Amino acid sequence: MSTITAPRLRATTSHQWRLPSAGPIAAIAFATLLIVLGILGPSMFAHDPNQISLTDRLSPPIGFGGSWAHPLGTDQLGRDLLARVIAGARISLIVAISATVVAGSIGVTIGLVGGYFGGRLDRFALWLGDVQMAIPFVVVAIGVGASLTPSAVNVVVILGLTGWATYARVARLAAKPLRHAGYVDAARLAGARHGRILFRHLLPVIAPTLLAIAGQQAGAMMLYEAALSYLGLGVPAGTITWGGMVADARDTAQTAWWATVVPGLAIVLVVIGFNATSAVLSRRVINGRSTRRSA
Amino acid sequence: MTSTHTLNRRMLLQATTLGLSSLALPRLTTVAQTPAPVDEITIDLSSEPASLAPSQVYEVNGWSVVHSIFDAPFEYDSNGQMIMVAAESLTQVDDMTFEIKLRSGITFHDGTPLTAQSLVASYQQIVNPDTGSSIAGNFSTITAVDAVDDLTARISLNAPSPWLPAQIAVWMLCLPPSAALATDTSNQPVGTGPYSFVEWKRGESITLAANPNYNNPAKGKPIANRVVFRFVTEAATRDADLQSGTAQIARSVPPDQIKQVEDSGAQVMQVPLSCVAFVRIATDVKPFDDVRVRQAINYAVDIDAIRKALLADTGQRLPNLFVPDGMGFDESLAPYSYDPDKAKSLLSEAGVSGLSTTIAATNSERKDLVEAIAGYLSDAGIQTTVEVQEVATFNGQWTDPSAPPLRYATWRPMFDPFNLLNLVFSEKGFLSRHKNPDIQALIDQAAVATDPATRAGLYQQLGKVMYEQPAALYLWDVTALYGTAAGLNWSPRPDDAIVPTLR
């Protein structure tokens, strides 16, 4: 009896795995830096991100007339923007990553089940995905925001419930052709139950693709979190978030641009960082696939 | 194009006539003193009125429209002096009776003449339980309102109520007699005021048309043939409207945008209001039941720094709830000083350490002010987080024991201090979590003192007690910042309602 193995996606050799260009590297490095800072947290810095100092309000960043006391300047209440951006990184990352995990888990499960079983279940899964995609997340967010007190958990739930369809579609498409692949049939003959086949035999095959999507989606989640906080539908008022910082500094946007630009730039750079990571990952997956086909 | 042109020219003429020298234009004092109204102006309010029935309106955006459509019998000017509007006189016949005599010759927008029945109807609408008016309690000492003759209404009381005229000025406006039993007259309000109702596009705007015959010495004349009140919650959007010429009057310009607005050619009017800002402290929960903790809170916050940095240095720090130019204000009483060390020692004296608490404010108030207050409290050892609430949530929690113990509020109008004291700081008030026999006795005595001098003395005494045993963190008297298109002139009011007329 011949051994049947799952198709190998990783066939990386040095000529296929080219280093990404400088742009993505910078973006990824910046995102990594913020993640590290976000995890290590404000403890590294002398400034308390909530320390109000009305005499120092709206001091400009270094290079625009500011001093090293507040390298990125201060906001409308004299709070240190560097300390706040770092403190904001934490909640932004927690929300973005948890929302990605929630959305990914829901989406992958629905997609795999639909693709694998086919038939009515598949049609239902597809329909569910269409429904989700037809409802804009802001509408859900307003609904939830109106009925519940603001919390980070709400934001994760909102983003998770409105962001799973992409994963479901990809997982379904990937699972469909594999449902009768030789190694899957073999596993079934060997007595494996559906759950085992789904998560032990199908999931690993599509995992790299999903990871690439997750990288890109995490950036989107961060952007959505910022949007919700900007609209006041996100986390509670006292929590420091980048979107909330931009919103609070609106009144001074034209007189003291840094109070909005600094957190805004943080959002932009991290989203680019996530996207660059995702692009590098997917290039790797595609390279892996083309290698497999030619082999 | 032509209409814009006319509008600008007229506005400039008005401005120069009235000597707005900041425009640095030549003065043309020979131009007619009463300029013709412009065709249309747009006013950016900061929220949509919940209702246009005078008995159902409790905030400034609603009052802006309501006082444009309706007239009160009398109002109060910025010095707290009563001025007659639809009434000719208010007479205190005896301690238990007021008589309001209306002017003759006033008609409603539909042409029917104004009679004393109008005030009867207005009172009935307020006290009708079906209307659910929140201010019915302010009129509870009234036993009857009767029409003595065509133009005279008699108000009979069951207790002396010297504070009643201040309530009438805000809520008992001249309604058509047909409104007596109506529970909601929001959809087609008919009044005697400077503007008549045209339409209300829900969520968007309210349009009014000038009442061409209107010329009341107290309120003046309409400044435009049509007025569109729009509901623009975002301050930055209101300012952008003003700068682009989309709006001619905008409420609440953030102090940080004054320069930008002025650079664009528009003006910012600073108008002291009859309005007090404070942080109500729930004195029925630990540790805030301890007067030392409340004193500590008053020492902990640098109110003057907040005023200077965030309020364009307007208003003044107050020692209690009584406002300058209002009854009960005591110039000799110095406000608390900013003394964080004293705050800390008072807290330790009270045995309080590691206290954390929450301060609530509505989303229509400025969050940065509340955050600054919370920041100072946190620095003094009372870790304070800010909770921003919807107005309805906030108003539903005045007496909720689980609500944040601190709540930032601005109270207007303060034409008479009775309303605030009675509702929020008296043990009988339906918004109150405060019980203090010394304060209660003085509130009750002042409520029935018909001699103004006696009453003012009682309020000054009360002010001292409230200073020594604070029931709130006392802040400042509020100054409004209105953005106004260059050359547009109108008469602002101490109650913060924007009624586009010119005296």
Short mmCIF file of N, CA, C and O in Angstrom, two decimals, chain B residues 321-401:
data_model
loop_
_atom_site.label_atom_id
_atom_site.label_comp_id
_atom_site.label_asym_id
_atom_site.label_seq_id
_atom_site.Cartn_x
_atom_site.Cartn_y
_atom_site.Cartn_z
N LEU B 321 -22.70 78.02 44.28
CA LEU B 321 -23.49 77.90 43.05
C LEU B 321 -24.08 79.22 42.58
O LEU B 321 -24.72 79.27 41.53
N PHE B 322 -23.90 80.28 43.35
CA PHE B 322 -24.53 81.55 42.99
C PHE B 322 -23.67 82.31 41.98
O PHE B 322 -22.45 82.40 42.15
N VAL B 323 -24.32 82.82 40.93
CA VAL B 323 -23.56 83.42 39.83
C VAL B 323 -23.49 84.95 39.97
O VAL B 323 -24.41 85.57 40.52
N PRO B 324 -22.42 85.56 39.47
CA PRO B 324 -22.31 87.02 39.49
C PRO B 324 -23.53 87.64 38.80
O PRO B 324 -24.04 87.08 37.83
N ASP B 325 -23.98 88.75 39.28
CA ASP B 325 -25.16 89.44 38.77
C ASP B 325 -26.46 88.71 39.09
O ASP B 325 -27.53 89.13 38.68
N GLY B 326 -26.36 87.60 39.80
CA GLY B 326 -27.56 86.87 40.16
C GLY B 326 -27.82 87.02 41.64
O GLY B 326 -26.95 87.46 42.41
N MET B 327 -29.03 86.66 42.05
CA MET B 327 -29.38 86.76 43.46
C MET B 327 -28.53 85.79 44.29
O MET B 327 -28.31 84.66 43.89
N GLY B 328 -28.03 86.27 45.42
CA GLY B 328 -27.28 85.39 46.32
C GLY B 328 -25.78 85.41 46.10
O GLY B 328 -25.04 84.84 46.89
N PHE B 329 -25.32 86.08 45.04
CA PHE B 329 -23.88 86.13 44.81
C PHE B 329 -23.24 87.02 45.87
O PHE B 329 -23.74 88.09 46.17
N ASP B 330 -22.14 86.53 46.43
CA ASP B 330 -21.50 87.25 47.53
C ASP B 330 -20.06 87.56 47.12
O ASP B 330 -19.20 86.68 47.10
N GLU B 331 -19.82 88.83 46.79
CA GLU B 331 -18.50 89.21 46.31
C GLU B 331 -17.44 89.03 47.39
O GLU B 331 -16.27 88.80 47.08
N SER B 332 -17.85 89.12 48.65
CA SER B 332 -16.85 89.07 49.72
C SER B 332 -16.39 87.65 50.01
O SER B 332 -15.43 87.44 50.73
N LEU B 333 -17.09 86.69 49.46
CA LEU B 333 -16.74 85.30 49.73
C LEU B 333 -15.74 84.82 48.68
O LEU B 333 -16.05 84.74 47.49
N ALA B 334 -14.53 84.50 49.11
CA ALA B 334 -13.50 84.06 48.16
C ALA B 334 -13.70 82.58 47.85
O ALA B 334 -14.03 81.80 48.73
N PRO B 335 -13.51 82.19 46.59
CA PRO B 335 -13.64 80.78 46.25
C PRO B 335 -12.53 79.95 46.88
O PRO B 335 -11.54 80.50 47.39
N TYR B 336 -12.66 78.64 46.86
CA TYR B 336 -11.58 77.76 47.30
C TYR B 336 -10.33 78.09 46.50
O TYR B 336 -10.42 78.46 45.33
N SER B 337 -9.17 77.91 47.13
CA SER B 337 -7.93 78.10 46.39
C SER B 337 -7.49 76.74 45.86
O SER B 337 -7.99 75.70 46.30
N TYR B 338 -6.55 76.76 44.91
CA TYR B 338 -5.98 75.51 44.44
C TYR B 338 -4.86 75.12 45.39
O TYR B 338 -3.84 75.79 45.46
N ASP B 339 -5.07 74.08 46.17
CA ASP B 339 -4.12 73.72 47.20
C ASP B 339 -4.08 72.19 47.33
O ASP B 339 -4.72 71.60 48.22
N PRO B 340 -3.36 71.53 46.41
CA PRO B 340 -3.39 70.06 46.40
C PRO B 340 -2.86 69.45 47.70
O PRO B 340 -3.31 68.37 48.10
N ASP B 341 -1.94 70.16 48.39
CA ASP B 341 -1.43 69.61 49.65
C ASP B 341 -2.52 69.57 50.70
O ASP B 341 -2.68 68.59 51.43
N LYS B 342 -3.28 70.66 50.74
CA LYS B 342 -4.39 70.73 51.68
C LYS B 342 -5.41 69.62 51.36
O LYS B 342 -5.95 68.98 52.26
N ALA B 343 -5.63 69.42 50.04
CA ALA B 343 -6.56 68.37 49.63
C ALA B 343 -6.09 67.02 50.16
O ALA B 343 -6.87 66.25 50.73
N LYS B 344 -4.79 66.76 50.00
CA LYS B 344 -4.26 65.46 50.44
C LYS B 344 -4.37 65.31 51.95
O LYS B 344 -4.72 64.24 52.45
N SER B 345 -4.07 66.41 52.68
CA SER B 345 -4.13 66.27 54.14
C SER B 345 -5.57 66.10 54.62
O SER B 345 -5.84 65.38 55.57
N LEU B 346 -6.50 66.78 53.93
CA LEU B 346 -7.92 66.58 54.30
C LEU B 346 -8.35 65.15 54.05
O LEU B 346 -9.09 64.56 54.84
N LEU B 347 -7.86 64.58 52.94
CA LEU B 347 -8.22 63.20 52.63
C LEU B 347 -7.66 62.25 53.69
O LEU B 347 -8.36 61.33 54.13
N SER B 348 -6.41 62.50 54.11
CA SER B 348 -5.85 61.57 55.09
C SER B 348 -6.51 61.77 56.45
O SER B 348 -6.69 60.82 57.21
N GLU B 349 -6.88 63.03 56.74
CA GLU B 349 -7.64 63.29 57.97
C GLU B 349 -8.95 62.50 57.98
O GLU B 349 -9.38 61.98 59.01
N ALA B 350 -9.56 62.42 56.80
CA ALA B 350 -10.83 61.69 56.69
C ALA B 350 -10.60 60.19 56.60
O ALA B 350 -11.56 59.42 56.50
N GLY B 351 -9.33 59.79 56.62
CA GLY B 351 -9.03 58.36 56.57
C GLY B 351 -9.27 57.75 55.21
O GLY B 351 -9.53 56.55 55.09
N VAL B 352 -9.16 58.58 54.18
CA VAL B 352 -9.42 58.08 52.83
C VAL B 352 -8.11 57.92 52.10
O VAL B 352 -7.32 58.86 52.02
N SER B 353 -7.87 56.71 51.59
CA SER B 353 -6.69 56.55 50.73
C SER B 353 -7.03 55.56 49.64
O SER B 353 -7.91 54.71 49.80
N GLY B 354 -6.34 55.70 48.52
CA GLY B 354 -6.58 54.79 47.41
C GLY B 354 -7.99 54.86 46.87
O GLY B 354 -8.53 53.87 46.39
N LEU B 355 -8.59 56.05 46.96
CA LEU B 355 -9.97 56.19 46.49
C LEU B 355 -10.01 56.26 44.96
O LEU B 355 -9.26 57.03 44.36
N SER B 356 -10.85 55.45 44.34
CA SER B 356 -11.08 55.68 42.91
C SER B 356 -12.57 55.89 42.69
O SER B 356 -13.41 55.28 43.34
N THR B 357 -12.87 56.78 41.76
CA THR B 357 -14.26 57.13 41.52
C THR B 357 -14.44 57.47 40.05
O THR B 357 -13.50 57.42 39.26
N THR B 358 -15.68 57.80 39.71
CA THR B 358 -16.00 58.08 38.31
C THR B 358 -16.75 59.39 38.23
O THR B 358 -17.55 59.72 39.11
N ILE B 359 -16.47 60.15 37.18
CA ILE B 359 -17.21 61.38 36.94
C ILE B 359 -17.97 61.21 35.63
O ILE B 359 -17.41 60.79 34.62
N ALA B 360 -19.26 61.49 35.67
CA ALA B 360 -20.10 61.35 34.48
C ALA B 360 -20.34 62.72 33.85
O ALA B 360 -20.40 63.73 34.55
N ALA B 361 -20.46 62.73 32.55
CA ALA B 361 -20.83 63.95 31.84
C ALA B 361 -21.57 63.53 30.59
O ALA B 361 -21.41 62.41 30.11
N THR B 362 -22.40 64.42 30.05
CA THR B 362 -23.11 64.05 28.83
C THR B 362 -22.21 64.29 27.63
O THR B 362 -21.24 65.05 27.69
N ASN B 363 -22.56 63.65 26.54
CA ASN B 363 -21.75 63.83 25.32
C ASN B 363 -21.99 65.19 24.68
O ASN B 363 -21.38 65.52 23.67
N SER B 364 -22.88 66.00 25.26
CA SER B 364 -23.04 67.34 24.71
C SER B 364 -22.16 68.35 25.45
O SER B 364 -22.06 69.50 25.05
N GLU B 365 -21.54 67.91 26.53
CA GLU B 365 -20.61 68.79 27.23
C GLU B 365 -19.20 68.56 26.67
O GLU B 365 -18.95 67.57 25.98
N ARG B 366 -18.31 69.46 27.02
CA ARG B 366 -16.95 69.31 26.52
C ARG B 366 -16.17 68.31 27.36
O ARG B 366 -15.97 68.50 28.55
N LYS B 367 -15.73 67.24 26.70
CA LYS B 367 -15.05 66.16 27.41
C LYS B 367 -13.72 66.62 27.99
O LYS B 367 -13.31 66.17 29.06
N ASP B 368 -13.04 67.54 27.28
CA ASP B 368 -11.70 67.93 27.76
C ASP B 368 -11.78 68.61 29.13
O ASP B 368 -10.89 68.44 29.96
N LEU B 369 -12.85 69.37 29.38
CA LEU B 369 -13.01 70.01 30.69
C LEU B 369 -13.11 68.96 31.78
O LEU B 369 -12.48 69.06 32.84
N VAL B 370 -13.92 67.95 31.50
CA VAL B 370 -14.15 66.90 32.50
C VAL B 370 -12.88 66.09 32.70
O VAL B 370 -12.51 65.73 33.83
N GLU B 371 -12.17 65.84 31.61
CA GLU B 371 -10.90 65.10 31.71
C GLU B 371 -9.87 65.89 32.53
O GLU B 371 -9.11 65.31 33.30
N ALA B 372 -9.88 67.21 32.32
CA ALA B 372 -8.93 68.03 33.08
C ALA B 372 -9.26 67.96 34.58
O ALA B 372 -8.37 67.80 35.42
N ILE B 373 -10.54 68.06 34.91
CA ILE B 373 -10.96 67.96 36.32
C ILE B 373 -10.55 66.60 36.88
O ILE B 373 -9.95 66.49 37.96
N ALA B 374 -10.83 65.54 36.10
CA ALA B 374 -10.49 64.19 36.55
C ALA B 374 -8.98 64.06 36.73
O ALA B 374 -8.50 63.40 37.66
N GLY B 375 -8.21 64.71 35.85
CA GLY B 375 -6.75 64.67 35.95
C GLY B 375 -6.25 65.27 37.25
O GLY B 375 -5.40 64.70 37.94
N TYR B 376 -6.82 66.43 37.61
CA TYR B 376 -6.41 67.07 38.87
C TYR B 376 -6.81 66.23 40.07
O TYR B 376 -6.05 66.10 41.03
N LEU B 377 -8.01 65.67 40.04
CA LEU B 377 -8.45 64.82 41.16
C LEU B 377 -7.52 63.62 41.30
O LEU B 377 -7.13 63.24 42.41
N SER B 378 -7.16 63.02 40.15
CA SER B 378 -6.27 61.86 40.20
C SER B 378 -4.93 62.24 40.79
O SER B 378 -4.35 61.50 41.58
N ASP B 379 -4.42 63.43 40.41
CA ASP B 379 -3.14 63.89 40.96
C ASP B 379 -3.21 64.04 42.47
O ASP B 379 -2.21 63.85 43.17
N ALA B 380 -4.39 64.41 42.97
CA ALA B 380 -4.51 64.62 44.41
C ALA B 380 -4.80 63.33 45.16
O ALA B 380 -4.99 63.34 46.37
N GLY B 381 -4.87 62.22 44.43
CA GLY B 381 -5.05 60.95 45.11
C GLY B 381 -6.45 60.37 45.00
O GLY B 381 -6.74 59.36 45.63
N ILE B 382 -7.32 61.02 44.23
CA ILE B 382 -8.64 60.44 43.98
C ILE B 382 -8.64 60.00 42.52
O ILE B 382 -8.87 60.80 41.61
N GLN B 383 -8.32 58.72 42.28
CA GLN B 383 -8.25 58.23 40.90
C GLN B 383 -9.62 58.37 40.26
O GLN B 383 -10.57 57.71 40.65
N THR B 384 -9.71 59.23 39.26
CA THR B 384 -11.01 59.53 38.68
C THR B 384 -11.04 59.18 37.21
O THR B 384 -10.19 59.63 36.44
N THR B 385 -12.00 58.36 36.81
CA THR B 385 -12.17 58.07 35.39
C THR B 385 -13.42 58.79 34.89
O THR B 385 -14.36 59.04 35.63
N VAL B 386 -13.38 59.11 33.61
CA VAL B 386 -14.47 59.87 33.00
C VAL B 386 -15.43 58.92 32.31
O VAL B 386 -15.00 58.00 31.61
N GLU B 387 -16.72 59.11 32.53
CA GLU B 387 -17.71 58.32 31.81
C GLU B 387 -18.60 59.26 31.01
O GLU B 387 -19.32 60.09 31.58
N VAL B 388 -18.51 59.16 29.70
CA VAL B 388 -19.33 60.03 28.84
C VAL B 388 -20.63 59.29 28.54
O VAL B 388 -20.61 58.14 28.13
N GLN B 389 -21.75 59.98 28.79
CA GLN B 389 -23.05 59.31 28.64
C GLN B 389 -23.94 60.07 27.65
O GLN B 389 -23.78 61.26 27.45
N GLU B 390 -24.88 59.34 27.10
CA GLU B 390 -25.93 59.99 26.33
C GLU B 390 -26.73 60.87 27.28
O GLU B 390 -26.85 60.57 28.46
N VAL B 391 -27.29 61.96 26.75
CA VAL B 391 -28.03 62.90 27.59
C VAL B 391 -29.15 62.18 28.35
O VAL B 391 -29.34 62.40 29.55
N ALA B 392 -29.86 61.29 27.66
CA ALA B 392 -30.99 60.61 28.30
C ALA B 392 -30.51 59.72 29.44
O ALA B 392 -31.13 59.67 30.50
N THR B 393 -29.40 59.02 29.23
CA THR B 393 -28.84 58.17 30.28
C THR B 393 -28.45 59.02 31.48
O THR B 393 -28.78 58.72 32.63
N PHE B 394 -27.74 60.10 31.18
CA PHE B 394 -27.28 61.01 32.23
C PHE B 394 -28.46 61.53 33.04
O PHE B 394 -28.46 61.48 34.27
N ASN B 395 -29.46 62.01 32.35
CA ASN B 395 -30.60 62.60 33.06
C ASN B 395 -31.41 61.57 33.81
O ASN B 395 -32.11 61.90 34.77
N GLY B 396 -31.30 60.31 33.40
CA GLY B 396 -32.01 59.26 34.10
C GLY B 396 -31.29 58.80 35.37
O GLY B 396 -31.79 57.97 36.11
N GLN B 397 -30.08 59.34 35.60
CA GLN B 397 -29.26 58.81 36.70
C GLN B 397 -28.98 59.82 37.80
O GLN B 397 -28.08 59.62 38.59
N TRP B 398 -29.74 60.92 37.85
CA TRP B 398 -29.45 61.92 38.87
C TRP B 398 -29.52 61.34 40.28
O TRP B 398 -28.77 61.71 41.16
N THR B 399 -30.45 60.42 40.49
CA THR B 399 -30.62 59.88 41.84
C THR B 399 -30.28 58.40 41.92
O THR B 399 -30.52 57.75 42.92
N ASP B 400 -29.72 57.86 40.84
CA ASP B 400 -29.40 56.44 40.79
C ASP B 400 -28.19 56.16 41.69
O ASP B 400 -27.10 56.66 41.45
N PRO B 401 -28.37 55.35 42.76
CA PRO B 401 -27.24 55.13 43.67
C PRO B 401 -26.07 54.41 43.01
O PRO B 401 -24.94 54.48 43.50
#
